[in-house]
Amino acid sequence: MLTPKSFSLLRLLNAEAPGAGPTLAAQLEIPKGRLPALIQELEAAGIGITRVPGRGYQLAKPYHRFDLAVWRDACVALGASLPIDIKKKPRQQTVLHPSVIHTVEDVQTPQSLTLEWAEQIDSTSSELMRRIPRHDIHGLALTTEWQSEGRGRRGRPWLGLPGGSLMFSLGWRFEQGAGFLAGMSLAMSVAVARALEKEGFTGIELKWPNDLVHRYHKLGGILVELNGDALGPSQAVIGVALNLVLPKTARGDIPQAVSDLASIKKDLPSREALLARVLLEMASALADYAQRGFVAFAPEWQRRHTYQNKPVKLLLPDGQTVRGTVAGVDASGALVLAEGSEVSKDSRRGRYTAGEISLRRA
Ligand code: ATP
């Protein structure tokens, strides 16, 4: 597991010349003896380190930081109109013209799609949520190399690796309130699956409520957080994390079966190209959601659900387990579970809203 100290060490290393151990330890303000453990943490996170005898440590290959200009070019290559602004400093952001997002004129389409990059942050979603009282986050995306406190539902830790994960959050404003937005994390997982398919990844499926999976192994997740009035308007922060390259050593830190995009297809797109594809797909899906709600996504979501018509168990917050067969999802994104081992029109059905519930293979 990467820590703030090992991430700081990564920032000090490069692939051109070795850094001497004592100098690195002094810069990190740690005893020299702690350095090998930090080097090991980086190696476990998939960062290759070369030990140069008598001289110190260097990166086995250059670390590629996310490049906003490459992202902007990728958006343009996907049919986006010309960017209208690039502000590399001080906050490093790139702005695209709104027509790249959606052509329908409606109040819920932001004026622009803006991408901001932070080298390191506690959590991209936490940062956007913090900004809500003071800033308009509509159409603002924030990505990072590493999150020190990446999280999933109920605050459970999300493990992301520098260069090996795509991690970002997108802010969006809706005229409607929380009830209307209940199915949004499901709709967003459809958008991400569509984007991955367009990038040539096959066999991407969804797992209720908010996971992307491949052959029952978790590839990524979506976390939607809401702010605002119950009846609207409201702001949503949609956090997305995808595993690009997750080394075996890092998988051991995750208590469930996981996979990465590199296992599905050899030639991975760059993080910039992938983020361009995913963001444009999400923006278009969000505009659709604002007008039609989850109903517009439900059939496709069910088609992509890895457990559709399959037996599952649900782990409830009070420790109880409910078994049944997945009949589908309703118009709000709640899971519909049929009693027994198959779904028929006479089956008794229960409805479960995501909240605190986890779905597992039966
Ligand atoms: P479930 O519904 O299966 O209980 P979840 O959808 O609630 O899971 P989230 O809360 O979205 O899961 O994500 C947190 C969980 O995801 C962690 O508890 C961990 O098991 C798993 N996890 C953490 N990092 C990764 C990763 N990089 N890839 C896949 N899974 C991860």
Coordinates of C-alpha atoms and ligand atoms in Angstrom, one line a residue:
M1 CA 0.0 0.0 0.0
L2 CA 1.4 3.4 -1.0
T3 CA 1.7 6.0 1.7
P4 CA 2.2 9.8 1.5
K5 CA 6.0 9.3 2.2
S6 CA 6.5 6.7 -0.6
F7 CA 4.5 9.0 -3.0
S8 CA 6.8 11.9 -2.0
L9 CA 9.8 9.6 -2.7
L10 CA 8.4 8.9 -6.2
R11 CA 8.3 12.7 -6.8
L12 CA 12.0 12.9 -5.9
L13 CA 13.1 10.1 -8.2
N14 CA 13.7 10.3 -12.0
A15 CA 14.9 7.9 -14.7
E16 CA 18.0 10.0 -15.7
A17 CA 20.2 10.0 -12.7
P18 CA 20.3 8.1 -9.4
G19 CA 19.3 9.8 -6.2
A20 CA 21.7 9.1 -3.3
G21 CA 20.1 7.3 -0.3
P22 CA 21.2 9.8 2.4
T23 CA 20.1 12.8 0.3
L24 CA 16.7 11.3 -0.4
A25 CA 16.3 10.4 3.3
A26 CA 17.2 14.0 4.3
Q27 CA 14.7 15.4 1.7
L28 CA 12.0 13.2 3.1
E29 CA 13.0 13.9 6.7
I30 CA 13.2 10.2 7.6
P31 CA 15.9 8.1 9.1
K32 CA 18.1 6.5 6.3
G33 CA 17.1 3.0 7.5
R34 CA 13.4 3.7 6.4
L35 CA 14.3 4.3 2.8
P36 CA 14.4 0.6 1.6
A37 CA 10.8 0.0 3.0
L38 CA 9.6 3.1 1.0
I39 CA 11.3 1.8 -2.1
Q40 CA 9.6 -1.6 -1.6
E41 CA 6.2 0.2 -1.3
L42 CA 6.8 1.8 -4.7
E43 CA 7.8 -1.5 -6.3
A44 CA 4.7 -3.1 -4.9
A45 CA 2.7 -0.4 -6.6
G46 CA 4.2 -1.3 -9.9
I47 CA 6.9 1.4 -10.1
G48 CA 10.2 -0.1 -11.3
I49 CA 13.2 1.1 -9.4
T50 CA 16.8 0.5 -10.4
R51 CA 19.5 0.3 -7.7
V52 CA 22.7 1.8 -9.0
P53 CA 25.6 0.4 -6.8
G54 CA 27.3 3.0 -4.7
R55 CA 25.1 5.8 -6.2
G56 CA 21.5 5.3 -5.1
Y57 CA 18.1 4.7 -6.7
Q58 CA 16.5 5.7 -10.0
L59 CA 13.3 5.0 -11.8
A60 CA 13.6 2.1 -14.3
K61 CA 11.6 4.2 -16.8
P62 CA 10.4 7.7 -16.8
Y63 CA 7.2 8.4 -14.8
H64 CA 4.6 9.8 -17.2
R65 CA 2.5 12.5 -15.4
F66 CA -1.0 13.2 -16.8
D67 CA -0.7 15.7 -19.6
L68 CA -3.6 18.1 -20.0
A69 CA -2.7 19.1 -23.5
V70 CA -2.7 15.5 -24.6
W71 CA -6.1 15.1 -23.0
R72 CA -7.4 18.1 -24.9
D73 CA -6.0 16.8 -28.2
A74 CA -7.6 13.4 -27.5
C75 CA -11.0 15.2 -26.9
V76 CA -10.6 17.0 -30.2
A77 CA -9.7 13.7 -32.0
L78 CA -12.9 12.3 -30.7
G79 CA -14.8 15.0 -32.5
A80 CA -14.7 17.7 -29.9
S81 CA -14.6 21.3 -31.3
L82 CA -11.5 23.4 -30.7
P83 CA -10.6 24.1 -27.1
I84 CA -11.2 27.7 -26.2
D85 CA -8.8 28.0 -23.3
I86 CA -5.8 26.3 -21.8
K87 CA -4.6 27.5 -18.4
K88 CA -1.6 25.5 -17.4
K89 CA -0.7 27.7 -14.5
P90 CA -1.4 28.2 -11.7
R91 CA -4.2 25.7 -11.5
Q92 CA -3.6 23.8 -14.7
Q93 CA -6.8 23.5 -16.5
T94 CA -8.1 23.0 -20.0
V95 CA -11.5 24.1 -21.2
L96 CA -13.5 22.7 -24.0
H97 CA -16.3 24.4 -25.9
P98 CA -19.7 23.2 -24.7
S99 CA -20.7 21.8 -28.1
V100 CA -18.3 19.0 -27.5
I101 CA -20.5 17.7 -24.8
H102 CA -24.0 17.9 -26.1
T103 CA -25.8 19.7 -28.9
V104 CA -29.1 19.9 -27.1
E105 CA -29.7 23.4 -25.7
D106 CA -30.8 22.9 -22.2
V107 CA -30.1 24.7 -18.9
Q108 CA -28.5 21.6 -17.4
T109 CA -25.7 21.5 -19.9
P110 CA -22.7 23.4 -18.5
Q111 CA -21.0 26.2 -20.4
S112 CA -17.8 24.2 -20.6
L113 CA -16.1 21.0 -19.6
T114 CA -13.1 21.8 -17.5
L115 CA -10.4 19.5 -16.5
E116 CA -8.1 20.2 -13.6
W117 CA -5.1 18.1 -12.4
A118 CA -3.7 17.7 -9.0
E119 CA -0.5 15.7 -8.4
Q120 CA -1.8 14.4 -5.1
I121 CA -5.0 14.9 -3.2
D122 CA -6.9 13.2 -0.4
S123 CA -9.8 12.3 -2.7
T124 CA -10.9 14.0 -5.9
S125 CA -14.6 13.7 -4.8
S126 CA -13.9 15.2 -1.3
E127 CA -12.2 18.2 -3.0
L128 CA -15.1 18.9 -5.3
M129 CA -17.6 18.5 -2.4
R130 CA -15.5 21.0 -0.4
R131 CA -15.7 23.5 -3.2
I132 CA -19.5 23.4 -3.6
P133 CA -20.3 26.2 -1.1
R134 CA -17.9 28.6 -2.9
H135 CA -17.7 27.5 -6.5
D136 CA -19.8 26.3 -9.4
I137 CA -18.6 22.8 -10.0
H138 CA -21.0 22.2 -12.9
G139 CA -18.9 20.5 -15.7
L140 CA -15.7 20.6 -13.6
A141 CA -13.6 17.4 -13.6
L142 CA -10.6 16.8 -11.3
T143 CA -8.1 14.1 -11.9
T144 CA -4.9 13.1 -9.9
E145 CA -1.9 10.9 -9.9
W146 CA -2.6 9.6 -6.4
Q147 CA -5.3 9.8 -3.7
S148 CA -4.1 9.4 -0.1
E149 CA -7.7 8.7 1.0
G150 CA -9.5 7.3 -2.0
R151 CA -12.8 5.8 -0.9
G152 CA -15.7 3.7 -2.0
R153 CA -19.2 3.4 -0.5
R154 CA -19.4 3.8 3.3
G155 CA -15.9 5.2 3.3
R156 CA -14.3 1.9 2.5
P157 CA -10.8 2.4 1.1
W158 CA -10.2 2.5 -2.6
L159 CA -6.7 1.6 -3.8
G160 CA -5.4 3.6 -6.7
L161 CA -1.8 3.5 -8.1
P162 CA 0.2 6.4 -9.6
G163 CA 0.1 5.8 -13.4
G164 CA -1.7 2.4 -12.9
S165 CA -5.2 3.8 -12.2
L166 CA -7.5 6.4 -13.7
M167 CA -9.1 8.4 -10.9
F168 CA -11.2 11.4 -11.3
S169 CA -14.4 13.1 -10.2
L170 CA -16.9 15.2 -12.2
G171 CA -19.3 17.8 -10.7
W172 CA -22.8 18.4 -12.2
R173 CA -25.8 20.5 -11.3
F174 CA -29.4 19.2 -11.6
E175 CA -32.6 21.1 -11.3
Q176 CA -34.0 17.9 -9.6
G177 CA -33.4 16.5 -6.1
A178 CA -32.0 13.4 -4.6
G179 CA -35.0 11.1 -5.5
F180 CA -34.5 11.7 -9.2
L181 CA -30.8 11.1 -8.9
A182 CA -31.1 7.7 -7.1
G183 CA -30.2 5.8 -10.2
M184 CA -27.3 8.0 -11.3
S185 CA -24.4 5.8 -10.2
L186 CA -26.0 3.0 -12.3
A187 CA -26.4 5.3 -15.3
M188 CA -22.8 6.5 -15.0
S189 CA -21.5 2.9 -14.9
V190 CA -23.4 2.4 -18.2
A191 CA -21.6 5.5 -19.6
V192 CA -18.2 4.2 -18.5
A193 CA -18.9 0.7 -20.0
R194 CA -19.9 2.3 -23.3
A195 CA -16.6 4.3 -23.3
L196 CA -14.5 1.2 -22.6
E197 CA -16.3 -0.7 -25.3
K198 CA -15.5 2.2 -27.8
E199 CA -11.9 1.9 -26.7
G200 CA -12.0 -1.8 -27.8
F201 CA -12.4 -3.5 -24.4
T202 CA -14.8 -6.4 -24.6
G203 CA -16.6 -8.3 -21.9
I204 CA -17.1 -5.3 -19.6
E205 CA -20.1 -5.9 -17.3
L206 CA -21.7 -4.2 -14.4
K207 CA -22.5 -5.3 -10.9
W208 CA -25.2 -3.7 -8.9
P209 CA -25.1 -1.1 -7.8
N210 CA -21.9 0.7 -8.8
D211 CA -19.1 -1.7 -10.0
L212 CA -17.5 -2.4 -13.4
V213 CA -16.5 -6.0 -13.6
H214 CA -14.8 -8.4 -16.0
R215 CA -15.4 -12.1 -15.5
Y216 CA -16.7 -11.4 -12.0
H217 CA -13.5 -9.5 -11.2
K218 CA -13.8 -5.9 -10.1
L219 CA -12.3 -3.4 -12.6
G220 CA -13.5 -0.1 -11.3
G221 CA -16.2 1.7 -9.3
I222 CA -18.4 4.7 -9.3
L223 CA -19.3 6.8 -6.3
V224 CA -22.0 9.4 -6.5
E225 CA -22.3 12.0 -3.7
L226 CA -25.1 14.6 -3.6
N227 CA -25.5 18.0 -2.1
G228 CA -28.5 20.3 -2.1
D229 CA -32.2 20.4 -1.5
A230 CA -34.2 17.2 -1.4
L231 CA -36.6 18.7 -4.0
G232 CA -33.7 20.2 -6.0
P233 CA -31.7 21.9 -7.2
S234 CA -28.8 19.7 -6.3
Q235 CA -25.2 19.1 -7.1
A236 CA -23.7 15.7 -7.8
V237 CA -20.1 14.7 -7.6
I238 CA -19.4 11.5 -9.6
G239 CA -16.2 9.8 -8.6
V240 CA -14.8 7.2 -11.1
A241 CA -11.8 4.9 -10.5
L242 CA -10.6 2.3 -13.1
N243 CA -7.7 -0.2 -12.8
L244 CA -5.4 0.1 -15.7
V245 CA -2.4 -1.9 -14.5
L246 CA -2.7 -3.5 -11.1
P247 CA 0.3 -5.6 -10.2
K248 CA -0.2 -8.8 -8.2
T249 CA 1.5 -7.3 -5.2
A250 CA -1.1 -4.5 -5.0
R251 CA -4.0 -6.9 -5.6
G252 CA -3.1 -8.6 -2.3
D253 CA -4.2 -5.4 -0.5
I254 CA -7.8 -5.6 -1.9
P255 CA -10.2 -8.0 -0.1
Q256 CA -12.0 -9.1 -3.3
A257 CA -11.3 -10.5 -6.8
V258 CA -10.0 -7.7 -8.9
S259 CA -8.8 -7.2 -12.5
D260 CA -7.4 -4.5 -14.7
L261 CA -7.8 -3.2 -18.2
A262 CA -4.3 -4.5 -19.1
S263 CA -5.5 -8.1 -18.6
I264 CA -8.3 -7.6 -21.2
K265 CA -6.4 -5.9 -24.0
K266 CA -2.6 -5.5 -24.5
D267 CA -2.4 -2.1 -26.1
L268 CA -3.8 0.2 -23.4
P269 CA -4.9 3.7 -24.4
S270 CA -3.1 6.5 -22.6
R271 CA -4.7 7.7 -19.4
E272 CA -5.4 11.0 -21.3
A273 CA -7.1 9.3 -24.2
L274 CA -9.2 7.1 -21.8
L275 CA -10.2 10.1 -19.7
A276 CA -11.2 12.0 -22.8
R277 CA -13.4 9.1 -24.0
V278 CA -14.9 8.4 -20.6
L279 CA -15.6 12.1 -19.7
L280 CA -17.3 12.9 -23.1
E281 CA -19.4 9.7 -22.7
M282 CA -20.4 10.7 -19.2
A283 CA -21.2 14.3 -20.1
S284 CA -23.5 13.1 -22.9
A285 CA -25.2 10.5 -20.5
L286 CA -25.6 13.2 -17.9
A287 CA -27.4 15.5 -20.3
D288 CA -29.7 12.5 -21.2
Y289 CA -30.2 11.7 -17.5
A290 CA -31.2 15.3 -16.7
Q291 CA -34.0 15.0 -19.2
R292 CA -35.2 11.4 -18.9
G293 CA -33.8 10.0 -15.7
F294 CA -32.7 6.5 -15.0
V295 CA -35.5 5.0 -17.1
A296 CA -33.5 5.9 -20.2
F297 CA -30.7 3.6 -19.0
A298 CA -32.5 0.8 -17.2
P299 CA -32.8 -1.7 -20.2
E300 CA -29.1 -1.2 -21.1
W301 CA -28.1 -1.5 -17.5
Q302 CA -29.9 -4.8 -17.2
R303 CA -28.4 -6.1 -20.4
R304 CA -24.9 -5.4 -19.0
H305 CA -25.6 -6.7 -15.5
T306 CA -23.3 -9.7 -14.8
Y307 CA -25.9 -11.2 -12.4
Q308 CA -29.1 -10.7 -14.5
N309 CA -31.3 -13.8 -14.0
K310 CA -28.6 -15.3 -11.8
P311 CA -28.8 -16.5 -8.1
V312 CA -27.2 -14.0 -5.7
K313 CA -27.1 -13.2 -2.0
L314 CA -27.5 -9.7 -0.6
L315 CA -25.6 -8.7 2.5
L316 CA -27.8 -6.4 4.6
P317 CA -26.5 -3.8 7.0
D318 CA -28.0 -5.7 10.0
G319 CA -25.8 -8.7 9.1
Q320 CA -28.7 -10.7 7.5
T321 CA -28.4 -12.3 4.1
V322 CA -31.2 -12.5 1.6
R323 CA -31.0 -15.0 -1.3
G324 CA -32.8 -14.9 -4.6
T325 CA -32.5 -14.5 -8.3
V326 CA -31.9 -11.1 -9.9
A327 CA -35.0 -10.1 -11.9
G328 CA -33.5 -6.7 -12.8
V329 CA -33.7 -3.1 -11.6
D330 CA -36.7 -0.8 -11.3
A331 CA -37.1 2.8 -12.7
S332 CA -35.1 4.2 -9.7
G333 CA -32.2 1.8 -9.9
A334 CA -33.3 -0.4 -7.0
L335 CA -32.5 -4.1 -7.4
V336 CA -35.5 -6.4 -7.9
L337 CA -34.9 -9.8 -6.4
A338 CA -37.2 -12.8 -7.1
E339 CA -37.6 -15.5 -4.5
G340 CA -36.2 -18.9 -5.4
S341 CA -33.8 -20.1 -8.1
E342 CA -35.5 -18.7 -11.2
V343 CA -37.5 -15.7 -12.3
S344 CA -41.0 -16.3 -13.4
K345 CA -44.0 -14.0 -13.7
D346 CA -45.4 -15.5 -10.5
S347 CA -42.2 -15.1 -8.5
R348 CA -42.5 -13.1 -5.3
R349 CA -40.2 -10.1 -5.6
G350 CA -38.4 -7.8 -3.2
R351 CA -37.0 -4.3 -4.0
Y352 CA -33.7 -3.2 -2.5
T353 CA -32.2 0.3 -2.6
A354 CA -28.4 0.4 -2.7
G355 CA -27.7 2.2 0.5
E356 CA -25.8 -0.2 2.7
I357 CA -26.4 -3.4 0.7
S358 CA -23.7 -5.5 -1.0
L359 CA -24.4 -8.1 -3.7
R360 CA -22.5 -11.3 -3.8
R361 CA -22.4 -14.4 -6.0
A362 CA -24.6 -17.1 -4.5
Ligands
ATP1 P1 -19.7 -4.4 -2.8 O1 -21.0 -3.9 -3.4 O2 -19.1 -5.5 -3.6 O3 -19.7 -4.6 -1.3 P2 -18.9 -1.9 -3.3 O4 -19.4 -1.7 -4.6 O5 -19.7 -1.4 -2.1 O6 -18.6 -3.3 -3.1 P3 -17.2 0.2 -3.1 O7 -17.6 0.6 -1.8 O8 -17.6 0.8 -4.3 O9 -17.5 -1.3 -3.2 O10 -15.6 0.1 -3.1 C1 -14.8 -0.2 -2.0 C2 -14.4 -1.7 -2.1 O11 -13.8 -1.9 -3.3 C3 -13.3 -1.9 -1.1 O12 -13.8 -2.4 0.1 C4 -12.4 -3.0 -1.7 O13 -13.0 -4.3 -1.5 C5 -12.6 -2.8 -3.2 N1 -11.5 -2.1 -3.8 C6 -10.6 -1.2 -3.3 N2 -9.7 -0.8 -4.3 C7 -10.0 -1.5 -5.4 C8 -9.5 -1.5 -6.7 N3 -8.4 -0.8 -7.1 N4 -10.0 -2.3 -7.6 C9 -11.1 -3.1 -7.3 N5 -11.7 -3.1 -6.1 C10 -11.1 -2.3 -5.1

